Coordinates of C-alpha atoms and ligand atoms in Angstrom, one line a residue:
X1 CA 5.3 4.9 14.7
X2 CA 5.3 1.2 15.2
X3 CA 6.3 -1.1 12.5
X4 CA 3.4 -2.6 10.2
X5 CA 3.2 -5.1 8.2
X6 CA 0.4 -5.8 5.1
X7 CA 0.5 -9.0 3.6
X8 CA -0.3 -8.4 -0.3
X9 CA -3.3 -10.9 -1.7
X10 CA -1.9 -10.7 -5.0
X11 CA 0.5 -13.5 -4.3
X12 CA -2.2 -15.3 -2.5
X13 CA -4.7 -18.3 -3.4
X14 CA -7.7 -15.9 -5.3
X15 CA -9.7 -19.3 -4.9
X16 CA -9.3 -19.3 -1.3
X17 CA -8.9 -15.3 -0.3
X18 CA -10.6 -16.4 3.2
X19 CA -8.3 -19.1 4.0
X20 CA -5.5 -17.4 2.8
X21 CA -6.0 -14.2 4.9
X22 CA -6.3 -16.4 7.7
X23 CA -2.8 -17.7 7.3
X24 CA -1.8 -14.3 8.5
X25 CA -3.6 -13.4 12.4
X26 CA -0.1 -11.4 12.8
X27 CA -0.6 -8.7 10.1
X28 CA -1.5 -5.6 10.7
X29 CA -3.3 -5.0 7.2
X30 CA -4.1 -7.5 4.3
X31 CA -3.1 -5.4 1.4
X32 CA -5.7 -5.5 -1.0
X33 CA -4.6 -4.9 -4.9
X34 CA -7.3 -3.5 -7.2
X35 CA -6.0 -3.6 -11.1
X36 CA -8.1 -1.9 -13.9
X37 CA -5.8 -3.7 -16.9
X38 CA -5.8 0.2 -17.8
X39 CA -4.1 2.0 -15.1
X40 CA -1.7 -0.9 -15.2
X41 CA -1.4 -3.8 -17.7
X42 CA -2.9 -6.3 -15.3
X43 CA -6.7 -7.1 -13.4
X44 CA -6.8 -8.5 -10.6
X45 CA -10.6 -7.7 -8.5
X46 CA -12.8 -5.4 -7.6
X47 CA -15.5 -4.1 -5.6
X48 CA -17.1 -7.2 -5.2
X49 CA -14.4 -9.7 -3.7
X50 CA -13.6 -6.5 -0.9
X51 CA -17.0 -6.5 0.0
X52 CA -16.8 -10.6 0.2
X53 CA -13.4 -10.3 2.3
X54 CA -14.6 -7.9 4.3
X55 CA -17.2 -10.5 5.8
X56 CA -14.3 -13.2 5.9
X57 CA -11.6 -11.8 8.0
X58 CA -11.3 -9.3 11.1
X59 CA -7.8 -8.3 9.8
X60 CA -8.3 -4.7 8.4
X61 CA -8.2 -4.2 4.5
X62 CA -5.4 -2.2 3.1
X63 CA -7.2 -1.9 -0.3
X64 CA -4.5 0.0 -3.0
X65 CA -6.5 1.2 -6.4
X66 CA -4.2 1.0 -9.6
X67 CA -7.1 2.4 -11.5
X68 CA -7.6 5.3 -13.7
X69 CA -10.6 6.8 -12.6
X70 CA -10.0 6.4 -8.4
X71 CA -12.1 9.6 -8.2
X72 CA -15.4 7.6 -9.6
X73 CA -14.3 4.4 -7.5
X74 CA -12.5 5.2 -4.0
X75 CA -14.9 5.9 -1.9
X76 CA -17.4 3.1 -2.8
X77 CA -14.5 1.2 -1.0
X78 CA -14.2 3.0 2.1
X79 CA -18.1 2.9 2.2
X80 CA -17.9 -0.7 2.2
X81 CA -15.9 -0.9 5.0
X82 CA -12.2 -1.2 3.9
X83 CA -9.8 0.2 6.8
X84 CA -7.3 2.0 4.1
X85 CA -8.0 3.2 0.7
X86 CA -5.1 4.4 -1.1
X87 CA -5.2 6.1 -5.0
X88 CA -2.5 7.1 -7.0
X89 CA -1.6 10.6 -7.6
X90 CA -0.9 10.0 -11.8
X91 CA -4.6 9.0 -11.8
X92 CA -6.7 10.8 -9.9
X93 CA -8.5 14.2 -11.0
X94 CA -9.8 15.3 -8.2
X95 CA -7.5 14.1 -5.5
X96 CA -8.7 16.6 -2.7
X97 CA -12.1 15.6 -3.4
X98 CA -11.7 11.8 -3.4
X99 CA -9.3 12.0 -0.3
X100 CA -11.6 13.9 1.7
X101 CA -14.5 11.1 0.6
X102 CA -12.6 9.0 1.6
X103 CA -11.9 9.5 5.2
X104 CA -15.5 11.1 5.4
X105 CA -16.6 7.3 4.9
X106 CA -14.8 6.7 7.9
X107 CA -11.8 4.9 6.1
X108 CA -7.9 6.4 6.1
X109 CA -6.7 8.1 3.1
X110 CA -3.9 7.5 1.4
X111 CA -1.6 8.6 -1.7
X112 CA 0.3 6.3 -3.9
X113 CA 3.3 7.7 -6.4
X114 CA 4.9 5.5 -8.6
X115 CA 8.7 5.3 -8.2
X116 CA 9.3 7.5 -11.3
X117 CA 6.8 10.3 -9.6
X118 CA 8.9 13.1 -7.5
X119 CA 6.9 13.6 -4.0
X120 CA 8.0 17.1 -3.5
X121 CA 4.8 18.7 -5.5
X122 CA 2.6 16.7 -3.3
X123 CA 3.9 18.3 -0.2
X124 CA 0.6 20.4 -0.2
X125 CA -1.6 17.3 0.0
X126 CA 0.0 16.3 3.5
X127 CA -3.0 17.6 5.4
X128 CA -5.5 15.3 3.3
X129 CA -3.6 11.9 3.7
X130 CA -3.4 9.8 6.4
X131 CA -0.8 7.6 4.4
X132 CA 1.9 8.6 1.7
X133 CA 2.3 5.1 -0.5
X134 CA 5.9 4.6 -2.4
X135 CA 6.1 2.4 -4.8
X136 CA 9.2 0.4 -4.8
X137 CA 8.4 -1.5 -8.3
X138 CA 6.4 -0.1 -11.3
X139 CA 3.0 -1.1 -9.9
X140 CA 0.9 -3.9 -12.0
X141 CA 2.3 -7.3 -10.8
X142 CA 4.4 -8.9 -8.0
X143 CA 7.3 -10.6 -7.8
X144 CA 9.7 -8.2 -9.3
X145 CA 12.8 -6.5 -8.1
X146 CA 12.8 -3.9 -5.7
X147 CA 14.1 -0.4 -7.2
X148 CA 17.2 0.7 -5.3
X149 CA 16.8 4.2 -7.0
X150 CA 13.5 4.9 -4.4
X151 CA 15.4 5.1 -1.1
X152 CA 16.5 8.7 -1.7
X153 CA 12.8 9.3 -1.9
X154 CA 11.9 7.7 1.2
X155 CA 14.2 9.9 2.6
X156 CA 13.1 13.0 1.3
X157 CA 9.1 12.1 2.0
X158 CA 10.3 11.1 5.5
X159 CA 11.8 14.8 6.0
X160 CA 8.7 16.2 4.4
X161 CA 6.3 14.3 6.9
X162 CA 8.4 15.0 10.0
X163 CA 8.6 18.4 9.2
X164 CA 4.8 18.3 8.4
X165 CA 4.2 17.1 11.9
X166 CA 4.6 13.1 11.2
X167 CA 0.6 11.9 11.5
X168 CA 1.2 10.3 8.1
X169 CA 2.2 6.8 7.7
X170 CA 4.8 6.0 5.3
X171 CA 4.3 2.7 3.4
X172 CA 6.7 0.6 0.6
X173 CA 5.1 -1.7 -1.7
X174 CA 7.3 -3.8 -4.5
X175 CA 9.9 -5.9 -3.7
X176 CA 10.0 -5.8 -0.1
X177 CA 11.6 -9.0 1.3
X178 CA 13.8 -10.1 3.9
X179 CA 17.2 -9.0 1.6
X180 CA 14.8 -5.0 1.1
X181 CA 13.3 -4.3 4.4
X182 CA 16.0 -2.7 6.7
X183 CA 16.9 -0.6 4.0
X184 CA 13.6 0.8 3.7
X185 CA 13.1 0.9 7.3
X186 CA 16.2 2.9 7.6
X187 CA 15.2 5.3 5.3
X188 CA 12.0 5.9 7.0
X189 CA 9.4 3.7 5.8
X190 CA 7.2 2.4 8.8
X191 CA 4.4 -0.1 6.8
X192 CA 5.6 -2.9 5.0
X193 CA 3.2 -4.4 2.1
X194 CA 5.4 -7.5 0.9
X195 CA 2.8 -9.8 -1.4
X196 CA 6.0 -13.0 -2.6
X197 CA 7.6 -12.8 0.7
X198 CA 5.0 -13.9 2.4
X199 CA 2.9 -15.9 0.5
X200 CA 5.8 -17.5 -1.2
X201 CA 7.3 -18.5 2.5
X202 CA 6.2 -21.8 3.6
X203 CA 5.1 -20.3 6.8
X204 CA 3.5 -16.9 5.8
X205 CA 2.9 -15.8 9.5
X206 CA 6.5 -16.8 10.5
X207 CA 7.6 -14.5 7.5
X208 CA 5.4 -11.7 8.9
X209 CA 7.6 -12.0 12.4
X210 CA 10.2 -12.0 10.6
X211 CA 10.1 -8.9 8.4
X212 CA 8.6 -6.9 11.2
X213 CA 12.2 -7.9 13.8
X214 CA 14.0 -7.0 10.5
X215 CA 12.3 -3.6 10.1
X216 CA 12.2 -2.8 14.0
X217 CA 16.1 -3.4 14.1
X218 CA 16.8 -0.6 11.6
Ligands
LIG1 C1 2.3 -4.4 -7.3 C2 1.4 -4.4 -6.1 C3 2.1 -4.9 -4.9 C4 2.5 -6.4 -5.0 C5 3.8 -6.5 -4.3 O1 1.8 -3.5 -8.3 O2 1.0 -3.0 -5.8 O3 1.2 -4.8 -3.8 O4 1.5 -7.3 -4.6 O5 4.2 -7.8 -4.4 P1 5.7 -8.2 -4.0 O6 5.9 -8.0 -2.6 O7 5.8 -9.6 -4.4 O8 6.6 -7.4 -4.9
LIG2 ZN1 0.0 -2.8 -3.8

């Protein structure tokens, strides 16, 4: 699988979303973060500014739901036309269900796990995902330090896809910067979300190029 790169909002303008994802024609995704303030101790946006966004870039939306009821939610997103909508296993209920929804509304699936969240019981859920989401920080802001302790666990979800039959993307999220990415990369991540190191760069689509020639020379 190619290298991808999603540039996260969160570290973006909110008062210029449509600018801002302009700023970006090289990413593969914009990487959309959707915070409840319950599921994590932050809010951030909703259904609302993804339907908005939707009609101001072409660049697909990558839209990740730290929210505790993702089986109520996801698949009003995929319905609206996101590209990616991704819930986290410690919330949802009904993850089969909502999964399925999902890609029946013509978006790809995916499965977040926070980084204190084994992946091995979620082996059986393979089939159902078109993307297994690590998180590399404990999810609810950006801008922190990338957790070392994960890489073991890209390794072993890396095994567990391959040995599944490797349709599933395998994306990092927290931390990932210009000092993180290779070591990801090498470990067997293939999408990139990076939210400071790209919106904090004075030239966000130079920083895109240049995390994705980090992450291809792994
Ligand atoms: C954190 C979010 C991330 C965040 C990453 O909970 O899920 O997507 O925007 O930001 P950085 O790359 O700055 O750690
Ligand atoms: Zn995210």
């Amino acid at each position: 699988m190619a290298v991808q790169i999603s540039p996260s909002i969160l570290s973006a303008d909110f008062a210029r979303l449509a600018d801002e994802a302009a700023r970006v024609p090289n990413a593969d995704w914009l990487h959309v973060d959707v915070m409840d303030y319950h599921f994590v101790p932050n809010l951030t946006l909703g259904l609302p500014v993804v339907e908005a966004l939707l009609k101001a870039t072409t660049t697909p939306l990558d839209c990740h739901l730290m929210i505790e009821d993702p089986d109520r939610w996801a698949p009003a997103y995929a319905e609206a036309g996101a590209g990616s909508v991704t819930i986290h296993a410690e919330a949802a209920k009904a993850p089969v269900r909502t999964l399925r929804q999902i890609r029946s509304a013509g978006a790809r699936a995916g499965l977040a796990l926070n980084p204190g969240t084994a992946v091995e019981p979620y082996e059986d859920l393979l089939g159902e995902i078109d993307m297994l989401l690590l998180m590399t920080v404990e999810p609810g802001f950006g801008g922190q330090r990338f957790l070392d302790m994960v890489l073991p666990k890209i390794r072993r979800a890396r095994r567990l896809i391959d040995r599944h039959g490797g349709q599933v993307w395998l994306q990092v999220d927290g931390g990932v910067a210009e000092d993180t990415i290779k070591r990801c990369a090498e470990a067997g991540a293939d999408v990139f979300v990076a939210g400071n190191a790209v919106y904090g760069a004075a030239d966000p689509a130079e920083a895109v190029d240049r995390l994705r020639a980090l992450a291809e020379t792994r």
